Amino acid sequence: MSRYLTLIPYLAAQKILKNSAKPKYQVKTILVTESSGLVTYEPVFSRLTVPPGAISQRDGYAANCSETLEATDKNPVRLEKYSWVHTGSPLPDGYDCVIMQEDTRTDNSGVISIIKPARPGQHIQKKGSEIHTGKMILPAGHRINPEDIGAMVGYGITSVQVKSMVAGLIPTGDELKEPCIAPGPGEVIASNSPMMAAYLKELGITSISYPIVPDDPEKIREAIEVAVRECSFVIISGGSSTGIRDHTSRVLGEIGGILYHGVAIKPGKSTLAAIVDEIPVFGLPGTPGGALAVLRELILPWLSDSGHPVPIPHSIEVTLAESVPSELGTDDFVQMVVGRVHDRYCAALVPRGGGQMASVKSNGILHIPRNCEGWKEDKTGIIELTRLFPHPDNILLFTGETDPILDFLDQFLRSFQMELFARKTSWETTLISMKNRKFHGGVVARPRVKGRYLSVDHSLLSEEVKTITLAEREYILASRELFHPETMKGKSCPTLLENSFLSAFMQEYFLAHDIDITQVSSITPVCVNEQDIVYKIRSGEIEFGPCPAFQASEYDLVGPVIGCISIDLMIREEDIASDQMKRIIDLLSSDEWKDTVCLIPGYSSKRSGQISSFP
Amino acid sequence: MSRYLTLIPYLAAQKILKNSAKPKYQVKTILVTESSGLVTYEPVFSRLTVPPGAISQRDGYAANCSETLEATDKNPVRLEKYSWVHTGSPLPDGYDCVIMQEDTRTDNSGVISIIKPARPGQHIQKKGSEIHTGKMILPAGHRINPEDIGAMVGYGITSVQVKSMVAGLIPTGDELKEPCIAPGPGEVIASNSPMMAAYLKELGITSISYPIVPDDPEKIREAIEVAVRECSFVIISGGSSTGIRDHTSRVLGEIGGILYHGVAIKPGKSTLAAIVDEIPVFGLPGTPGGALAVLRELILPWLSDSGHPVPIPHSIEVTLAESVPSELGTDDFVQMVVGRVHDRYCAALVPRGGGQMASVKSNGILHIPRNCEGWKEDKTGIIELTRLFPHPDNILLFTGETDPILDFLDQFLRSFQMELFARKTSWETTLISMKNRKFHGGVVARPRVKGRYLSVDHSLLSEEVKTITLAEREYILASRELFHPETMKGKSCPTLLENSFLSAFMQEYFLAHDIDITQVSSITPVCVNEQDIVYKIRSGEIEFGPCPAFQASEYDLVGPVIGCISIDLMIREEDIASDQMKRIIDLLSSDEWKDTVCLIPGYSSKRSGQISSFP
């Protein structure tokens, strides 16, 4: 087996699938009431004529219009033959019109006279005016909507034949663990099957999730042989590359015919397709991002080409909030977040390293075709939306510092059907973004030392900016067990950058407790990552150190508070009166928000909702 | 009770609901794998740190970069301490970088040398770089997507708490019959509950469909009292007006508080809302169109205002294919079909009389606000799409004659993910539409008498137009039992308009069989509706008459073929080479189409696919 894949172009892969692979479906008869989202196998014809006979459309008198021809307001005509009818009740035999009560007079003795002529058929809904027996309600190959269910039931249909497709999902890989099992080093929980099953269910396709198969050619072969007997098509995730442990393609080559192995797409290039016993079998990368991309960009279009109704994603024209590089020769599918900033939709990159959180956060895909080296910032382009809720109009884009407190702000916004997207960028990028109006704002984290914010470089800022405080993140001098300041002497702590705020927090604490810094032993190398400090204290590598209280609490570390960082939104002053920002300000100064902040370990709500000028 | 409703404005009704009605939800714990489309009750936090320890991102050697600092291509440095690692395998303790095999040399004795310095952390994915234990994956109030399921499973979550809402659906009305029961005169099958249940299910809301309740205040009260104990909110359909049999509002007034009764919307004005035992209860019109409108335009926005994630429908800018009148003071929600004609989206009215078929065929809603007297043809406006499949790009709009054969063409187009909308308009309107370019084309039905098409008035046509024949609809001289032409004397037939094609078909037949017309007894009045002729023969009112063979066959009528009508699409000559039209032409001249036509009783495929100039 060759070490590298020979990649075929994306469109070539689509074409091969279209021409060479057909899903095998079965025909199932199911109750109409359970058919929503499924696809009709045969046309559905009305079993009824509706209405089954003429009915009255008004409360009034069924009559014969020939009796009424001479009637006027001045010369009322007495009705000889009539019958009282309700709206919706059948027209009695022998009448050809309905006269509304308003168009009649009744004298004391109950004699009814009418005051204007009626026309034949007046206020009568004719037999079959809605539908006739035998009229097609739905064609074959139609995806059933709720409205269709109403029509089928109303027109006498109780069960319907649908095209039933079953996808077989096989996870492979020695590193995979079933959910519920805590993964050890180098292990991951198999999550592609449930993700794909949920995705396919939205298309009316059910799935069989097979157990995890280890990297063993014999076992992979057995699993595939079972699946092709039971399924319309099969998706194997993992093992589709060309590494030593990637057996999928060799096995498929032995028991079937490979259609392609390697497609010039990113993510997901190490994907393959084959036919085994006439059943299409897809090999997907094991990474969730790669698997999702191949499912969405190759398998869905193939299902559509095969006649299965796959909704076309809605597209939206966006301005790119930053440049998106791409490799020539590769079709790139880039996860983005789209939100409306002022009068245009802006799209920001979702950090690529975020694992599955990138798919959770993103709401659109930017497709950069193979002949393109990437898209420049400010370019307008089309993005396909991957989810419909919330609408991009209601998604707020922030950039700068990240902090867990932003997740709680996002949660509060959900009750207004809004969503907050916040991602990490350098301070410089954050300030430039404030100017470029492709984000709603920035996030700044400012340490308070000796009661004052540490100053930040704002030379790049040309805008008038306000800050709104979300909360203050508290820092503790963490250790595995509480100790008295006097016992610190000789204990080990991380070496910190000299002018860092962590070092300032420590110094302030040492000063306040009259501790001689030189008597504390610092562990080199310099430690800049707060999370690393937590890990090192937890593992015993160092004995104490400064870290965020919320991270410390996750690892059962304890210690005194030594400082805090104010987490603030930065909003352009011109936007501060906008509806969305007013909502955020109201929210952050509400008691509900402060009460929530108080319940999060390691945060203080003391200054939440405060608005200041920045810097 | 007053005879007429006092209508409140649409926005006022929305506001009342927002301020006064809250759905009661329950909290349920369910498997993550079954949570797609449901709404989180609590935030979901990661249970894992992923990866749980540092892992290698390449196949290669785990090493210490301090060993490699002097390495160059010319001065390879022999690695003393190393360990072979796979992509994805945990980094063994005591190493700080991974060196790809490509960046090393191995001599015959297996000694490994490296040829350039490595940097710390190279090709290593750090512990927790994807997610840390305790990081929020999803906030509360979030609608769960397939991607979210992947993330939750991957990050150690197996079950999730969701907000569970149950809608209680109560159909009321003496005229209602359960599905499976053939409705008699004045009766209809209760179809609102299954339609609404399917609709709500798409929003993650389950339903309890209660049995039909007759128009009896005591029984209605009992049904409501049961439902408010079991449900988050209750929808009663039928009985919400002010007629003699409309008891809903009185009952609700007795056992709860009415919020409003009557809203100035169309359809659906006779709707009401009340609170019973703190549970919101909605009264909807019994007509499917009215019930659907109230569900979509009042209940869904209310759910959204209550914090339930309801996807905002996608909107599309359209040009109106015709004027849409509306009453001042009423918010009108008009069912339309949107398709792309040339470079714009055009929206055509769905015939209002079509009962539930109007909801099946329409794919968008035009909202005409209360201060507007309607929209003129050619106005551009915004339409909310009610379904995502097929995309309006793939919907073809035709106007003119209608015929069941068009349903079969629609079915064929489904395999190309396309849909055909065809509706009945006058011949004059059809010709004008050919000119105005807001439809893809027209449909013309031309009788053939003595082997030639009857001529049609085409004075309004200024375009070059081609016709493509779908099929020929055959006419028979229908009766309940076959009879010999010679026995027709004295039998009764309908009186036909003198110059109608039906009369021409009959005359041709009489002539060919040497029958004296005067000896056949015609029944007055003049009968112009083919369906009426069928009904009258079936009921014995007349003994024979001309009618379409397919309608006759539905009612077991038989007889000799006496003529046929060619059903043709009319396409502007300039469009004939477009991709969509080429697809239709290919389809109509295919054997598959002809074979299908042959199987439909009463149609001939002899001329299917023929293209001619028109007129």
Short mmCIF file of N, CA and C in Angstrom, two decimals, chain A residues 392-484:
data_model
loop_
_atom_site.label_atom_id
_atom_site.label_comp_id
_atom_site.label_asym_id
_atom_site.label_seq_id
_atom_site.Cartn_x
_atom_site.Cartn_y
_atom_site.Cartn_z
N PRO A 392 -28.77 34.13 11.96
CA PRO A 392 -27.58 34.99 12.02
C PRO A 392 -27.89 36.42 12.49
N ASP A 393 -29.10 36.89 12.25
CA ASP A 393 -29.48 38.22 12.75
C ASP A 393 -29.30 38.32 14.26
N ASN A 394 -29.40 37.19 14.94
CA ASN A 394 -29.41 37.19 16.40
C ASN A 394 -28.12 36.63 16.99
N ILE A 395 -27.08 36.55 16.18
CA ILE A 395 -25.81 36.04 16.70
C ILE A 395 -24.83 37.20 16.85
N LEU A 396 -24.27 37.32 18.04
CA LEU A 396 -23.33 38.40 18.34
C LEU A 396 -21.91 37.87 18.25
N LEU A 397 -21.06 38.61 17.56
CA LEU A 397 -19.66 38.19 17.37
C LEU A 397 -18.74 39.05 18.24
N PHE A 398 -18.00 38.39 19.12
CA PHE A 398 -17.00 39.09 19.92
C PHE A 398 -15.66 38.41 19.74
N THR A 399 -14.61 39.18 19.91
CA THR A 399 -13.27 38.64 19.73
C THR A 399 -12.36 39.25 20.78
N GLY A 400 -11.35 38.51 21.20
CA GLY A 400 -10.43 39.01 22.21
C GLY A 400 -10.11 37.93 23.22
N GLU A 401 -10.23 38.28 24.50
CA GLU A 401 -10.01 37.28 25.54
C GLU A 401 -11.18 36.31 25.58
N THR A 402 -10.92 35.09 26.05
CA THR A 402 -12.05 34.21 26.32
C THR A 402 -12.07 33.90 27.81
N ASP A 403 -13.23 33.59 28.27
CA ASP A 403 -13.40 33.28 29.69
C ASP A 403 -14.70 32.50 29.83
N PRO A 404 -14.74 31.54 30.74
CA PRO A 404 -15.97 30.76 30.91
C PRO A 404 -17.21 31.60 31.20
N ILE A 405 -16.99 32.82 31.76
CA ILE A 405 -18.15 33.64 32.08
C ILE A 405 -18.93 34.00 30.80
N LEU A 406 -18.21 34.03 29.66
CA LEU A 406 -18.89 34.33 28.39
C LEU A 406 -19.90 33.24 28.03
N ASP A 407 -19.60 31.99 28.45
CA ASP A 407 -20.56 30.91 28.20
C ASP A 407 -21.87 31.18 28.94
N PHE A 408 -21.76 31.79 30.12
CA PHE A 408 -22.98 32.08 30.88
C PHE A 408 -23.75 33.24 30.27
N LEU A 409 -23.00 34.22 29.73
CA LEU A 409 -23.68 35.32 29.03
C LEU A 409 -24.43 34.75 27.82
N ASP A 410 -23.77 33.86 27.09
CA ASP A 410 -24.42 33.18 25.95
C ASP A 410 -25.72 32.54 26.42
N GLN A 411 -25.66 31.86 27.55
CA GLN A 411 -26.84 31.17 28.06
C GLN A 411 -27.98 32.14 28.35
N PHE A 412 -27.64 33.28 28.97
CA PHE A 412 -28.68 34.28 29.24
C PHE A 412 -29.31 34.78 27.95
N LEU A 413 -28.49 34.94 26.93
CA LEU A 413 -29.00 35.47 25.66
C LEU A 413 -29.95 34.50 24.97
N ARG A 414 -29.79 33.20 25.28
CA ARG A 414 -30.66 32.22 24.63
C ARG A 414 -32.14 32.48 24.89
N SER A 415 -32.45 33.04 26.06
CA SER A 415 -33.88 33.26 26.32
C SER A 415 -34.42 34.39 25.45
N PHE A 416 -33.55 35.16 24.82
CA PHE A 416 -33.99 36.13 23.82
C PHE A 416 -33.76 35.60 22.41
N GLN A 417 -33.55 34.31 22.30
CA GLN A 417 -33.30 33.66 21.01
C GLN A 417 -32.03 34.21 20.37
N MET A 418 -31.11 34.69 21.21
CA MET A 418 -29.84 35.19 20.71
C MET A 418 -28.71 34.25 21.11
N GLU A 419 -27.55 34.44 20.48
CA GLU A 419 -26.41 33.60 20.80
C GLU A 419 -25.15 34.46 20.77
N LEU A 420 -24.22 34.15 21.65
CA LEU A 420 -22.96 34.89 21.70
C LEU A 420 -21.84 33.98 21.20
N PHE A 421 -21.08 34.48 20.24
CA PHE A 421 -19.87 33.77 19.82
C PHE A 421 -18.69 34.62 20.24
N ALA A 422 -17.79 34.04 21.02
CA ALA A 422 -16.61 34.77 21.47
C ALA A 422 -15.40 33.89 21.23
N ARG A 423 -14.37 34.45 20.68
CA ARG A 423 -13.18 33.63 20.46
C ARG A 423 -11.93 34.42 20.79
N LYS A 424 -10.87 33.68 20.98
CA LYS A 424 -9.60 34.20 21.44
C LYS A 424 -8.85 34.83 20.28
N THR A 425 -8.44 36.08 20.45
CA THR A 425 -7.50 36.68 19.50
C THR A 425 -6.50 37.50 20.28
N SER A 426 -5.40 37.83 19.61
CA SER A 426 -4.38 38.65 20.26
C SER A 426 -4.97 40.03 20.54
N TRP A 427 -4.40 40.73 21.47
CA TRP A 427 -4.87 42.06 21.84
C TRP A 427 -4.83 43.01 20.66
N GLU A 428 -3.79 42.88 19.86
CA GLU A 428 -3.64 43.73 18.68
C GLU A 428 -4.82 43.49 17.72
N THR A 429 -5.08 42.22 17.42
CA THR A 429 -6.19 41.86 16.52
C THR A 429 -7.52 42.35 17.09
N THR A 430 -7.65 42.25 18.39
CA THR A 430 -8.89 42.68 19.02
C THR A 430 -9.13 44.17 18.80
N LEU A 431 -8.09 44.95 18.98
CA LEU A 431 -8.25 46.40 18.82
C LEU A 431 -8.54 46.76 17.36
N ILE A 432 -7.87 46.06 16.44
CA ILE A 432 -8.13 46.32 15.02
C ILE A 432 -9.59 45.96 14.68
N SER A 433 -10.07 44.87 15.28
CA SER A 433 -11.45 44.44 15.02
C SER A 433 -12.46 45.48 15.49
N MET A 434 -12.13 46.19 16.58
CA MET A 434 -13.04 47.22 17.07
C MET A 434 -13.26 48.29 16.01
N LYS A 435 -12.20 48.50 15.24
CA LYS A 435 -12.25 49.55 14.23
C LYS A 435 -12.97 49.08 12.96
N ASN A 436 -12.78 47.79 12.63
CA ASN A 436 -13.22 47.32 11.31
C ASN A 436 -14.69 46.98 11.22
N ARG A 437 -15.38 47.00 12.38
CA ARG A 437 -16.84 46.81 12.37
C ARG A 437 -17.28 45.49 11.77
N LYS A 438 -16.48 44.46 11.97
CA LYS A 438 -16.92 43.14 11.54
C LYS A 438 -17.21 42.24 12.74
N PHE A 439 -17.07 42.81 13.91
CA PHE A 439 -17.50 42.15 15.14
C PHE A 439 -18.37 43.13 15.92
N HIS A 440 -19.20 42.60 16.78
CA HIS A 440 -20.00 43.49 17.61
C HIS A 440 -19.14 44.15 18.68
N GLY A 441 -18.04 43.52 19.01
CA GLY A 441 -17.18 44.12 20.01
C GLY A 441 -16.04 43.20 20.39
N GLY A 442 -15.31 43.62 21.42
CA GLY A 442 -14.17 42.84 21.88
C GLY A 442 -14.38 42.40 23.32
N VAL A 443 -13.46 41.59 23.78
CA VAL A 443 -13.47 41.19 25.18
C VAL A 443 -12.08 41.50 25.74
N VAL A 444 -12.06 42.22 26.82
CA VAL A 444 -10.78 42.58 27.44
C VAL A 444 -10.74 42.02 28.87
N ALA A 445 -9.59 41.54 29.27
CA ALA A 445 -9.41 41.02 30.64
C ALA A 445 -8.33 41.86 31.30
N ARG A 446 -8.70 42.62 32.32
CA ARG A 446 -7.73 43.52 32.96
C ARG A 446 -7.53 43.18 34.43
N PRO A 447 -6.28 42.85 34.78
CA PRO A 447 -6.02 42.53 36.19
C PRO A 447 -6.14 43.80 37.03
N ARG A 448 -6.64 43.62 38.22
CA ARG A 448 -6.65 44.73 39.19
C ARG A 448 -5.55 44.44 40.22
N VAL A 449 -4.63 45.38 40.30
CA VAL A 449 -3.57 45.22 41.30
C VAL A 449 -3.59 46.48 42.16
N LYS A 450 -3.55 46.28 43.46
CA LYS A 450 -3.65 47.40 44.42
C LYS A 450 -4.88 48.25 44.10
N GLY A 451 -5.99 47.63 43.78
CA GLY A 451 -7.25 48.35 43.57
C GLY A 451 -7.37 49.07 42.24
N ARG A 452 -6.38 48.92 41.37
CA ARG A 452 -6.48 49.61 40.07
C ARG A 452 -6.23 48.62 38.94
N TYR A 453 -6.87 48.92 37.78
CA TYR A 453 -6.61 48.09 36.60
C TYR A 453 -5.17 48.28 36.16
N LEU A 454 -4.50 47.23 35.79
CA LEU A 454 -3.21 47.37 35.13
C LEU A 454 -3.48 48.02 33.77
N SER A 455 -2.60 48.95 33.37
CA SER A 455 -2.86 49.64 32.10
C SER A 455 -2.56 48.70 30.94
N VAL A 456 -3.29 48.90 29.84
CA VAL A 456 -3.06 48.08 28.65
C VAL A 456 -2.70 49.00 27.50
N ASP A 457 -1.99 48.46 26.56
CA ASP A 457 -1.59 49.23 25.37
C ASP A 457 -2.82 49.44 24.48
N HIS A 458 -3.16 50.69 24.24
CA HIS A 458 -4.35 50.93 23.40
C HIS A 458 -4.00 51.84 22.23
N SER A 459 -2.71 51.80 21.85
CA SER A 459 -2.27 52.73 20.80
C SER A 459 -2.94 52.43 19.46
N LEU A 460 -3.40 51.19 19.28
CA LEU A 460 -4.03 50.86 17.99
C LEU A 460 -5.49 51.28 17.93
N LEU A 461 -6.01 51.75 19.05
CA LEU A 461 -7.44 52.02 19.12
C LEU A 461 -7.73 53.44 18.65
N SER A 462 -8.61 53.58 17.68
CA SER A 462 -8.95 54.92 17.21
C SER A 462 -10.42 55.23 17.50
N GLU A 463 -11.13 54.25 18.07
CA GLU A 463 -12.57 54.40 18.29
C GLU A 463 -12.84 54.88 19.71
N GLU A 464 -14.00 55.47 19.90
CA GLU A 464 -14.50 55.69 21.25
C GLU A 464 -15.11 54.38 21.71
N VAL A 465 -14.62 53.86 22.80
CA VAL A 465 -15.06 52.53 23.24
C VAL A 465 -15.50 52.57 24.70
N LYS A 466 -16.58 51.88 24.99
CA LYS A 466 -17.03 51.69 26.37
C LYS A 466 -16.77 50.25 26.78
N THR A 467 -16.52 50.05 28.06
CA THR A 467 -16.44 48.68 28.55
C THR A 467 -17.60 48.42 29.49
N ILE A 468 -18.09 47.21 29.45
CA ILE A 468 -19.15 46.77 30.36
C ILE A 468 -18.61 45.54 31.08
N THR A 469 -18.59 45.59 32.39
CA THR A 469 -18.00 44.49 33.14
C THR A 469 -18.98 43.32 33.25
N LEU A 470 -18.50 42.15 32.85
CA LEU A 470 -19.28 40.93 33.02
C LEU A 470 -19.16 40.43 34.45
N ALA A 471 -17.91 40.29 34.90
CA ALA A 471 -17.64 39.75 36.23
C ALA A 471 -16.15 39.89 36.49
N GLU A 472 -15.76 39.61 37.68
CA GLU A 472 -14.32 39.55 37.98
C GLU A 472 -13.93 38.11 38.25
N ARG A 473 -12.86 37.71 37.61
CA ARG A 473 -12.35 36.35 37.78
C ARG A 473 -11.32 36.39 38.91
N GLU A 474 -11.54 35.59 39.91
CA GLU A 474 -10.65 35.61 41.07
C GLU A 474 -9.49 34.63 40.90
N TYR A 475 -8.36 35.05 41.45
CA TYR A 475 -7.17 34.19 41.44
C TYR A 475 -6.85 33.78 42.87
N ILE A 476 -6.45 32.55 43.03
CA ILE A 476 -6.02 32.13 44.36
C ILE A 476 -4.57 31.66 44.30
N LEU A 477 -3.97 31.60 45.45
CA LEU A 477 -2.65 30.98 45.56
C LEU A 477 -2.94 29.52 45.91
N ALA A 478 -2.94 28.70 44.85
CA ALA A 478 -3.52 27.36 44.99
C ALA A 478 -2.50 26.33 45.47
N SER A 479 -3.01 25.40 46.24
CA SER A 479 -2.21 24.23 46.63
C SER A 479 -3.17 23.09 46.90
N ARG A 480 -2.60 21.92 47.14
CA ARG A 480 -3.51 20.78 47.31
C ARG A 480 -4.19 20.81 48.68
N GLU A 481 -3.46 21.38 49.66
CA GLU A 481 -4.08 21.53 50.97
C GLU A 481 -3.81 22.92 51.49
N LEU A 482 -4.77 23.48 52.19
CA LEU A 482 -4.59 24.83 52.72
C LEU A 482 -3.37 24.87 53.64
N PHE A 483 -2.57 25.93 53.51
CA PHE A 483 -1.44 26.03 54.44
C PHE A 483 -1.35 27.47 54.95
N HIS A 484 -0.68 27.64 56.03
CA HIS A 484 -0.53 28.96 56.62
C HIS A 484 0.59 29.69 55.89
#
